[in-house]
PDB file of C-alpha atoms in Angstrom:
ATOM      1  CA  MET W  17     -24.818 -38.531 -19.560  1.00  0.00           C
ATOM      2  CA  THR W  18     -21.465 -37.707 -18.020  1.00  0.00           C
ATOM      3  CA  VAL W  19     -18.884 -35.135 -19.007  1.00  0.00           C
ATOM      4  CA  LYS W  20     -15.442 -36.211 -20.169  1.00  0.00           C
ATOM      5  CA  ALA W  21     -12.628 -34.380 -18.364  1.00  0.00           C
ATOM      6  CA  LYS W  22     -10.650 -32.233 -20.798  1.00  0.00           C
ATOM      7  CA  LYS W  23      -6.922 -31.985 -20.239  1.00  0.00           C
ATOM      8  CA  HIS W  24      -6.541 -28.594 -21.956  1.00  0.00           C
ATOM      9  CA  LEU W  25      -9.057 -27.110 -19.475  1.00  0.00           C
ATOM     10  CA  GLY W  26      -7.238 -28.649 -16.496  1.00  0.00           C
ATOM     11  CA  GLN W  27     -10.368 -30.565 -15.501  1.00  0.00           C
ATOM     12  CA  HIS W  28     -10.249 -33.065 -12.628  1.00  0.00           C
ATOM     13  CA  PHE W  29     -13.768 -33.894 -11.464  1.00  0.00           C
ATOM     14  CA  LEU W  30     -14.212 -34.370  -7.721  1.00  0.00           C
ATOM     15  CA  ASN W  31     -16.292 -37.489  -7.059  1.00  0.00           C
ATOM     16  CA  ASP W  32     -16.358 -37.525  -3.257  1.00  0.00           C
ATOM     17  CA  GLU W  33     -19.654 -36.129  -1.959  1.00  0.00           C
ATOM     18  CA  SER W  34     -18.467 -35.594   1.625  1.00  0.00           C
ATOM     19  CA  ILE W  35     -15.524 -33.460   0.455  1.00  0.00           C
ATOM     20  CA  ALA W  36     -17.800 -31.484  -1.892  1.00  0.00           C
ATOM     21  CA  GLU W  37     -20.147 -30.746   1.019  1.00  0.00           C
ATOM     22  CA  LYS W  38     -17.206 -29.799   3.234  1.00  0.00           C
ATOM     23  CA  ILE W  39     -15.967 -27.311   0.602  1.00  0.00           C
ATOM     24  CA  ALA W  40     -19.463 -25.824   0.239  1.00  0.00           C
ATOM     25  CA  ASN W  41     -19.485 -25.231   4.004  1.00  0.00           C
ATOM     26  CA  THR W  42     -16.255 -23.196   3.937  1.00  0.00           C
ATOM     27  CA  LEU W  43     -18.212 -20.005   3.161  1.00  0.00           C
ATOM     28  CA  SER W  44     -20.236 -18.195   5.842  1.00  0.00           C
ATOM     29  CA  PHE W  45     -23.043 -17.128   3.425  1.00  0.00           C
ATOM     30  CA  GLU W  46     -23.433 -13.954   5.480  1.00  0.00           C
ATOM     31  CA  GLY W  47     -23.218 -10.340   4.337  1.00  0.00           C
ATOM     32  CA  TYR W  48     -23.878 -11.045   0.625  1.00  0.00           C
ATOM     33  CA  LYS W  49     -26.750 -12.445  -1.457  1.00  0.00           C
ATOM     34  CA  ASN W  50     -24.833 -14.052  -4.316  1.00  0.00           C
ATOM     35  CA  VAL W  51     -22.276 -16.833  -4.706  1.00  0.00           C
ATOM     36  CA  LEU W  52     -20.284 -17.483  -7.882  1.00  0.00           C
ATOM     37  CA  GLU W  53     -18.878 -20.955  -8.460  1.00  0.00           C
ATOM     38  CA  ILE W  54     -16.040 -21.105 -10.997  1.00  0.00           C
ATOM     39  CA  GLY W  55     -15.682 -24.272 -13.084  1.00  0.00           C
ATOM     40  CA  PRO W  56     -18.561 -26.389 -11.692  1.00  0.00           C
ATOM     41  CA  GLY W  57     -18.090 -29.297 -14.101  1.00  0.00           C
ATOM     42  CA  MET W  58     -20.916 -31.741 -13.346  1.00  0.00           C
ATOM     43  CA  GLY W  59     -22.083 -29.870 -10.269  1.00  0.00           C
ATOM     44  CA  VAL W  60     -20.760 -32.019  -7.403  1.00  0.00           C
ATOM     45  CA  LEU W  61     -20.151 -28.849  -5.355  1.00  0.00           C
ATOM     46  CA  THR W  62     -23.015 -26.890  -6.950  1.00  0.00           C
ATOM     47  CA  LYS W  63     -25.749 -29.119  -5.506  1.00  0.00           C
ATOM     48  CA  TYR W  64     -24.668 -28.225  -1.951  1.00  0.00           C
ATOM     49  CA  LEU W  65     -24.484 -24.517  -2.781  1.00  0.00           C
ATOM     50  CA  LEU W  66     -28.065 -24.596  -4.084  1.00  0.00           C
ATOM     51  CA  ASP W  67     -29.225 -25.562  -0.571  1.00  0.00           C
ATOM     52  CA  LYS W  68     -27.732 -22.390   0.914  1.00  0.00           C
ATOM     53  CA  PRO W  69     -29.649 -19.140   1.628  1.00  0.00           C
ATOM     54  CA  THR W  70     -27.730 -17.288  -1.108  1.00  0.00           C
ATOM     55  CA  LYS W  71     -28.357 -17.285  -4.873  1.00  0.00           C
ATOM     56  CA  THR W  72     -25.825 -19.455  -6.728  1.00  0.00           C
ATOM     57  CA  TYR W  73     -24.434 -18.592 -10.154  1.00  0.00           C
ATOM     58  CA  VAL W  74     -21.888 -20.726 -11.993  1.00  0.00           C
ATOM     59  CA  VAL W  75     -19.400 -19.720 -14.690  1.00  0.00           C
ATOM     60  CA  GLU W  76     -18.203 -22.521 -16.961  1.00  0.00           C
ATOM     61  CA  ILE W  77     -16.203 -22.402 -20.196  1.00  0.00           C
ATOM     62  CA  ASP W  78     -16.807 -26.044 -21.200  1.00  0.00           C
ATOM     63  CA  SER W  79     -19.968 -26.311 -23.351  1.00  0.00           C
ATOM     64  CA  GLU W  80     -20.410 -30.011 -22.513  1.00  0.00           C
ATOM     65  CA  SER W  81     -20.487 -29.179 -18.785  1.00  0.00           C
ATOM     66  CA  VAL W  82     -22.899 -26.292 -19.460  1.00  0.00           C
ATOM     67  CA  ASP W  83     -25.320 -28.656 -21.238  1.00  0.00           C
ATOM     68  CA  TYR W  84     -25.027 -31.165 -18.383  1.00  0.00           C
ATOM     69  CA  LEU W  85     -25.745 -28.537 -15.708  1.00  0.00           C
ATOM     70  CA  LYS W  86     -28.749 -27.106 -17.558  1.00  0.00           C
ATOM     71  CA  ALA W  87     -30.193 -30.601 -18.033  1.00  0.00           C
ATOM     72  CA  ASN W  88     -29.600 -31.793 -14.462  1.00  0.00           C
ATOM     73  CA  TYR W  89     -30.055 -28.655 -12.339  1.00  0.00           C
ATOM     74  CA  LEU W  90     -33.201 -27.068 -13.710  1.00  0.00           C
ATOM     75  CA  THR W  91     -33.434 -24.383 -10.993  1.00  0.00           C
ATOM     76  CA  LEU W  92     -29.925 -23.249 -11.943  1.00  0.00           C
ATOM     77  CA  ALA W  93     -30.434 -23.223 -15.731  1.00  0.00           C
ATOM     78  CA  ASP W  94     -30.790 -19.441 -16.138  1.00  0.00           C
ATOM     79  CA  ARG W  95     -27.800 -18.783 -13.836  1.00  0.00           C
ATOM     80  CA  VAL W  96     -25.262 -20.821 -15.831  1.00  0.00           C
ATOM     81  CA  ILE W  97     -22.826 -18.355 -17.413  1.00  0.00           C
ATOM     82  CA  GLU W  98     -20.987 -19.886 -20.384  1.00  0.00           C
ATOM     83  CA  LYS W  99     -17.914 -17.630 -20.286  1.00  0.00           C
ATOM     84  CA  ASP W 100     -14.229 -17.548 -19.407  1.00  0.00           C
ATOM     85  CA  PHE W 101     -14.186 -16.026 -15.898  1.00  0.00           C
ATOM     86  CA  LEU W 102     -10.798 -14.410 -16.509  1.00  0.00           C
ATOM     87  CA  LYS W 103     -12.016 -12.522 -19.594  1.00  0.00           C
ATOM     88  CA  TYR W 104     -15.653 -11.875 -18.691  1.00  0.00           C
ATOM     89  CA  ASP W 105     -17.015  -8.755 -16.968  1.00  0.00           C
ATOM     90  CA  ILE W 106     -18.985 -10.492 -14.213  1.00  0.00           C
ATOM     91  CA  ASN W 107     -20.756  -7.217 -13.404  1.00  0.00           C
ATOM     92  CA  GLU W 108     -22.945  -7.864 -16.420  1.00  0.00           C
ATOM     93  CA  VAL W 109     -24.568 -10.269 -13.936  1.00  0.00           C
ATOM     94  CA  PHE W 110     -23.901  -8.755 -10.496  1.00  0.00           C
ATOM     95  CA  LYS W 111     -24.221  -5.022 -11.362  1.00  0.00           C
ATOM     96  CA  GLY W 112     -21.764  -3.998  -8.636  1.00  0.00           C
ATOM     97  CA  GLU W 113     -23.331  -6.146  -5.863  1.00  0.00           C
ATOM     98  CA  SER W 114     -21.198  -8.187  -3.470  1.00  0.00           C
ATOM     99  CA  PHE W 115     -20.664 -11.879  -4.126  1.00  0.00           C
ATOM    100  CA  ALA W 116     -18.569 -14.722  -2.711  1.00  0.00           C
ATOM    101  CA  VAL W 117     -16.384 -16.897  -4.953  1.00  0.00           C
ATOM    102  CA  ILE W 118     -15.949 -20.657  -4.598  1.00  0.00           C
ATOM    103  CA  GLY W 119     -14.789 -23.553  -6.742  1.00  0.00           C
ATOM    104  CA  ASN W 120     -12.571 -26.505  -7.462  1.00  0.00           C
ATOM    105  CA  TYR W 121     -10.281 -24.315  -9.518  1.00  0.00           C
ATOM    106  CA  PRO W 122      -8.481 -25.578 -12.626  1.00  0.00           C
ATOM    107  CA  TYR W 123      -4.842 -25.708 -11.530  1.00  0.00           C
ATOM    108  CA  ASN W 124      -3.572 -24.037 -14.705  1.00  0.00           C
ATOM    109  CA  ILE W 125      -5.455 -20.762 -14.049  1.00  0.00           C
ATOM    110  CA  SER W 126      -5.851 -20.796 -10.252  1.00  0.00           C
ATOM    111  CA  THR W 127      -3.355 -18.016  -9.497  1.00  0.00           C
ATOM    112  CA  GLN W 128      -4.921 -15.819 -12.204  1.00  0.00           C
ATOM    113  CA  ILE W 129      -8.302 -16.345 -10.508  1.00  0.00           C
ATOM    114  CA  VAL W 130      -6.794 -15.089  -7.238  1.00  0.00           C
ATOM    115  CA  PHE W 131      -5.354 -11.995  -8.930  1.00  0.00           C
ATOM    116  CA  LYS W 132      -8.729 -11.216 -10.540  1.00  0.00           C
ATOM    117  CA  THR W 133     -10.344 -11.596  -7.097  1.00  0.00           C
ATOM    118  CA  LEU W 134      -7.859  -9.087  -5.661  1.00  0.00           C
ATOM    119  CA  GLU W 135      -8.797  -6.632  -8.423  1.00  0.00           C
ATOM    120  CA  MET W 136     -12.475  -7.065  -7.477  1.00  0.00           C
ATOM    121  CA  ARG W 137     -11.958  -7.132  -3.702  1.00  0.00           C
ATOM    122  CA  ASP W 138     -14.502  -4.335  -3.113  1.00  0.00           C
ATOM    123  CA  GLN W 139     -17.179  -6.818  -4.228  1.00  0.00           C
ATOM    124  CA  ILE W 140     -15.737 -10.094  -2.897  1.00  0.00           C
ATOM    125  CA  PRO W 141     -15.854 -10.373   0.914  1.00  0.00           C
ATOM    126  CA  GLU W 142     -15.196 -14.138   0.897  1.00  0.00           C
ATOM    127  CA  PHE W 143     -13.372 -16.578  -1.364  1.00  0.00           C
ATOM    128  CA  SER W 144     -12.766 -20.271  -0.848  1.00  0.00           C
ATOM    129  CA  GLY W 145     -12.025 -23.438  -2.752  1.00  0.00           C
ATOM    130  CA  MET W 146      -9.567 -26.023  -3.938  1.00  0.00           C
ATOM    131  CA  PHE W 147      -6.116 -25.479  -5.428  1.00  0.00           C
ATOM    132  CA  GLN W 148      -3.032 -27.538  -6.006  1.00  0.00           C
ATOM    133  CA  LYS W 149      -1.842 -28.030  -2.403  1.00  0.00           C
ATOM    134  CA  GLU W 150       1.449 -26.239  -2.964  1.00  0.00           C
ATOM    135  CA  VAL W 151      -0.331 -23.146  -4.354  1.00  0.00           C
ATOM    136  CA  ALA W 152      -2.893 -23.083  -1.528  1.00  0.00           C
ATOM    137  CA  GLN W 153      -0.077 -23.261   1.033  1.00  0.00           C
ATOM    138  CA  ARG W 154       1.841 -20.510  -0.749  1.00  0.00           C
ATOM    139  CA  ILE W 155      -1.156 -18.156  -0.641  1.00  0.00           C
ATOM    140  CA  CYS W 156      -1.566 -18.732   3.120  1.00  0.00           C
ATOM    141  CA  GLU W 157       2.135 -18.772   4.064  1.00  0.00           C
ATOM    142  CA  LYS W 158       3.697 -16.299   6.509  1.00  0.00           C
ATOM    143  CA  GLU W 159       7.063 -14.552   6.291  1.00  0.00           C
ATOM    144  CA  GLY W 160      10.177 -16.592   7.032  1.00  0.00           C
ATOM    145  CA  SER W 161       9.169 -19.490   4.793  1.00  0.00           C
ATOM    146  CA  LYS W 162      10.579 -20.456   1.403  1.00  0.00           C
ATOM    147  CA  ALA W 163       7.006 -20.780   0.097  1.00  0.00           C
ATOM    148  CA  TYR W 164       6.197 -17.169   1.077  1.00  0.00           C
ATOM    149  CA  GLY W 165       6.174 -14.977  -2.022  1.00  0.00           C
ATOM    150  CA  ILE W 166       4.331 -12.546  -4.297  1.00  0.00           C
ATOM    151  CA  LEU W 167       1.000 -14.361  -4.012  1.00  0.00           C
ATOM    152  CA  SER W 168       1.224 -14.557  -0.200  1.00  0.00           C
ATOM    153  CA  VAL W 169       1.956 -10.856   0.291  1.00  0.00           C
ATOM    154  CA  LEU W 170      -0.523  -9.433  -2.212  1.00  0.00           C
ATOM    155  CA  THR W 171      -3.379 -11.695  -1.093  1.00  0.00           C
ATOM    156  CA  GLN W 172      -2.759 -11.102   2.617  1.00  0.00           C
ATOM    157  CA  ALA W 173      -2.583  -7.322   2.126  1.00  0.00           C
ATOM    158  CA  PHE W 174      -6.377  -7.437   1.676  1.00  0.00           C
ATOM    159  CA  TYR W 175      -7.570 -10.817   3.033  1.00  0.00           C
ATOM    160  CA  HIS W 176      -7.065 -13.114   6.015  1.00  0.00           C
ATOM    161  CA  ALA W 177      -5.896 -16.406   4.464  1.00  0.00           C
ATOM    162  CA  GLU W 178      -6.459 -19.834   6.068  1.00  0.00           C
ATOM    163  CA  TYR W 179      -5.328 -23.222   4.803  1.00  0.00           C
ATOM    164  CA  LEU W 180      -8.202 -25.528   5.780  1.00  0.00           C
ATOM    165  CA  PHE W 181      -7.539 -29.130   4.689  1.00  0.00           C
ATOM    166  CA  THR W 182      -5.760 -31.393   2.191  1.00  0.00           C
ATOM    167  CA  VAL W 183      -7.522 -33.534  -0.433  1.00  0.00           C
ATOM    168  CA  PRO W 184      -5.809 -36.685  -1.847  1.00  0.00           C
ATOM    169  CA  PRO W 185      -5.653 -37.394  -5.616  1.00  0.00           C
ATOM    170  CA  HIS W 186      -7.789 -40.566  -5.600  1.00  0.00           C
ATOM    171  CA  VAL W 187     -11.082 -38.682  -5.047  1.00  0.00           C
ATOM    172  CA  PHE W 188     -10.845 -37.117  -8.526  1.00  0.00           C
ATOM    173  CA  ASN W 189     -11.505 -38.391 -12.020  1.00  0.00           C
ATOM    174  CA  PRO W 190      -8.926 -38.369 -13.505  1.00  0.00           C
ATOM    175  CA  PRO W 191      -6.682 -38.224 -10.409  1.00  0.00           C
ATOM    176  CA  PRO W 192      -4.179 -35.339 -10.513  1.00  0.00           C
ATOM    177  CA  LYS W 193      -0.509 -36.151  -9.866  1.00  0.00           C
ATOM    178  CA  VAL W 194      -0.442 -34.007  -6.692  1.00  0.00           C
ATOM    179  CA  ASP W 195      -2.427 -33.392  -3.504  1.00  0.00           C
ATOM    180  CA  SER W 196      -4.972 -30.591  -3.458  1.00  0.00           C
ATOM    181  CA  GLY W 197      -5.565 -28.050  -0.698  1.00  0.00           C
ATOM    182  CA  VAL W 198      -8.651 -26.071   0.319  1.00  0.00           C
ATOM    183  CA  LEU W 199      -8.302 -22.522   1.589  1.00  0.00           C
ATOM    184  CA  ARG W 200     -10.500 -19.630   2.665  1.00  0.00           C
ATOM    185  CA  LEU W 201      -9.905 -15.898   2.186  1.00  0.00           C
ATOM    186  CA  THR W 202     -11.891 -13.491   4.346  1.00  0.00           C
ATOM    187  CA  ARG W 203     -11.598  -9.826   3.452  1.00  0.00           C
ATOM    188  CA  LYS W 204     -10.131  -7.648   6.200  1.00  0.00           C
ATOM    189  CA  GLU W 205     -12.492  -5.208   7.911  1.00  0.00           C
ATOM    190  CA  ASP W 206     -10.199  -2.376   6.861  1.00  0.00           C
ATOM    191  CA  TYR W 207      -8.550  -3.401   3.623  1.00  0.00           C
ATOM    192  CA  SER W 208      -7.502   0.061   2.462  1.00  0.00           C
ATOM    193  CA  LEU W 209      -3.720   0.336   2.178  1.00  0.00           C
ATOM    194  CA  ASP W 210      -1.496   2.994   3.694  1.00  0.00           C
ATOM    195  CA  CYS W 211       0.403   3.155   0.402  1.00  0.00           C
ATOM    196  CA  ASN W 212      -0.199   3.271  -3.335  1.00  0.00           C
ATOM    197  CA  GLU W 213      -1.539  -0.141  -4.364  1.00  0.00           C
ATOM    198  CA  ALA W 214       0.108  -0.168  -7.819  1.00  0.00           C
ATOM    199  CA  MET W 215       3.444   0.698  -6.197  1.00  0.00           C
ATOM    200  CA  LEU W 216       3.021  -2.135  -3.655  1.00  0.00           C
ATOM    201  CA  PHE W 217       2.523  -4.611  -6.509  1.00  0.00           C
ATOM    202  CA  LYS W 218       5.694  -3.290  -8.207  1.00  0.00           C
ATOM    203  CA  VAL W 219       7.801  -3.421  -5.017  1.00  0.00           C
ATOM    204  CA  VAL W 220       6.646  -6.940  -4.073  1.00  0.00           C
ATOM    205  CA  LYS W 221       7.155  -8.332  -7.582  1.00  0.00           C
ATOM    206  CA  ALA W 222      10.604  -6.750  -7.967  1.00  0.00           C
ATOM    207  CA  SER W 223      11.645  -8.012  -4.510  1.00  0.00           C
ATOM    208  CA  PHE W 224      10.673 -11.641  -5.097  1.00  0.00           C
ATOM    209  CA  GLN W 225      11.875 -11.857  -8.685  1.00  0.00           C
ATOM    210  CA  GLN W 226      15.364 -11.981  -7.177  1.00  0.00           C
ATOM    211  CA  ARG W 227      14.420 -13.531  -3.857  1.00  0.00           C
ATOM    212  CA  ARG W 228      17.953 -14.663  -2.955  1.00  0.00           C
ATOM    213  CA  LYS W 229      19.230 -11.108  -3.125  1.00  0.00           C
ATOM    214  CA  THR W 230      18.804  -8.433  -0.493  1.00  0.00           C
ATOM    215  CA  LEU W 231      16.258  -5.696  -1.132  1.00  0.00           C
ATOM    216  CA  ARG W 232      19.165  -3.288  -1.672  1.00  0.00           C
ATOM    217  CA  ASN W 233      20.015  -5.251  -4.821  1.00  0.00           C
ATOM    218  CA  SER W 234      16.571  -6.307  -6.021  1.00  0.00           C
ATOM    219  CA  LEU W 235      15.111  -2.777  -5.719  1.00  0.00           C
ATOM    220  CA  LYS W 236      18.048  -1.024  -7.463  1.00  0.00           C
ATOM    221  CA  THR W 237      15.902  -0.098 -10.458  1.00  0.00           C
ATOM    222  CA  PHE W 238      13.749   2.181  -8.253  1.00  0.00           C
ATOM    223  CA  ASN W 239      16.672   4.677  -8.076  1.00  0.00           C
ATOM    224  CA  LEU W 240      16.188   5.350  -4.374  1.00  0.00           C
ATOM    225  CA  SER W 241      18.155   7.923  -2.433  1.00  0.00           C
ATOM    226  CA  ASP W 242      21.337   6.762  -0.688  1.00  0.00           C
ATOM    227  CA  SER W 243      19.906   7.729   2.697  1.00  0.00           C
ATOM    228  CA  LEU W 244      16.916   5.377   2.265  1.00  0.00           C
ATOM    229  CA  ARG W 245      19.034   2.555   0.806  1.00  0.00           C
ATOM    230  CA  GLU W 246      21.255   2.675   3.908  1.00  0.00           C
ATOM    231  CA  ASP W 247      18.306   1.678   6.111  1.00  0.00           C
ATOM    232  CA  SER W 248      18.801  -1.756   7.701  1.00  0.00           C
ATOM    233  CA  ILE W 249      15.605  -3.116   6.097  1.00  0.00           C
ATOM    234  CA  PHE W 250      17.411  -3.084   2.719  1.00  0.00           C
ATOM    235  CA  GLY W 251      19.867  -5.640   4.067  1.00  0.00           C
ATOM    236  CA  LYS W 252      17.031  -8.177   4.360  1.00  0.00           C
ATOM    237  CA  ARG W 253      15.751 -10.679   1.830  1.00  0.00           C
ATOM    238  CA  PRO W 254      12.103 -10.382   0.745  1.00  0.00           C
ATOM    239  CA  GLU W 255      10.844 -13.473   2.594  1.00  0.00           C
ATOM    240  CA  GLN W 256      11.943 -11.868   5.890  1.00  0.00           C
ATOM    241  CA  LEU W 257       9.423  -9.015   5.558  1.00  0.00           C
ATOM    242  CA  SER W 258       5.859  -9.288   6.822  1.00  0.00           C
ATOM    243  CA  VAL W 259       2.936  -7.948   4.763  1.00  0.00           C
ATOM    244  CA  ALA W 260       2.755  -4.887   7.052  1.00  0.00           C
ATOM    245  CA  GLN W 261       6.483  -4.247   6.536  1.00  0.00           C
ATOM    246  CA  PHE W 262       6.068  -4.408   2.748  1.00  0.00           C
ATOM    247  CA  ILE W 263       3.244  -1.848   2.951  1.00  0.00           C
ATOM    248  CA  ALA W 264       5.336   0.443   5.197  1.00  0.00           C
ATOM    249  CA  LEU W 265       8.365   0.037   2.908  1.00  0.00           C
ATOM    250  CA  THR W 266       6.276   0.931  -0.164  1.00  0.00           C
ATOM    251  CA  LYS W 267       5.076   4.116   1.567  1.00  0.00           C
ATOM    252  CA  ARG W 268       8.675   5.086   2.325  1.00  0.00           C
ATOM    253  CA  ILE W 269       9.711   4.399  -1.273  1.00  0.00           C
ATOM    254  CA  GLU W 270       6.834   6.584  -2.535  1.00  0.00           C
ATOM    255  CA  ASP W 271       7.836   9.432  -0.197  1.00  0.00           C
ATOM    256  CA  ASP W 272      11.498   9.055  -1.183  1.00  0.00           C
ATOM    257  CA  LEU W 273      10.695   9.266  -4.906  1.00  0.00           C
ATOM    258  CA  LYS W 274       8.523  12.354  -4.337  1.00  0.00           C
ATOM    259  CA  THR W 275      11.345  14.201  -2.605  1.00  0.00           C
ATOM    260  CA  GLN W 276      13.588  13.527  -5.607  1.00  0.00           C
ATOM    261  CA  ASP W 277      11.078  14.994  -8.118  1.00  0.00           C
TER     262      ASP W 277
END
């Protein structure tokens, strides 16, 4: 029995064992007892995770894949979660415990998976896996690059991001039309922010929605005081600011708005 890849689920099954093993080895497996694999398909990555000292759980929305996994990985059978990761409260399983996240992520929901990870960062010390190459690079990019954007800043506010290696299309069935890229996110030792997190998200999103404009223009809707808007940082474009500068800017915006109340 094999599972047919379903286009509407964005499935591309990896069929290269050495790459699967290499992806499994991107996690440290230290400091947590549980690993969650998202979208395991037929378990090419799962089998290597089951050899690790941690307890592996998998979350899979495709019922055909779920049946395959339960039939072929008997030790995993009671840890196969047939749910949509984006809609499911995973703490029904983990009860607030830490867990690492790994997977060959469906391209169509990969950025949403990252945003859900950021929401759950208190529980997720490590995250790794495969994305469309362009998305993986964007997450890991530094300021000064055209690829640097909302995803780069918000991820790197809480995690160290590393682009690890590129995977060509021919090792998948069916082959995607683009290269894939594997990355690793390691949560920062101190990942508390020196600003309001919700405000940071607003500032970063507003800045990059009009990325060709200076911050003075893109942040107009915040109704900032003239004295703050005259600061030289507002003459810059968003891709020129580092993550630390965005956090510092958000703090200044918060303080500015408070003084106007």
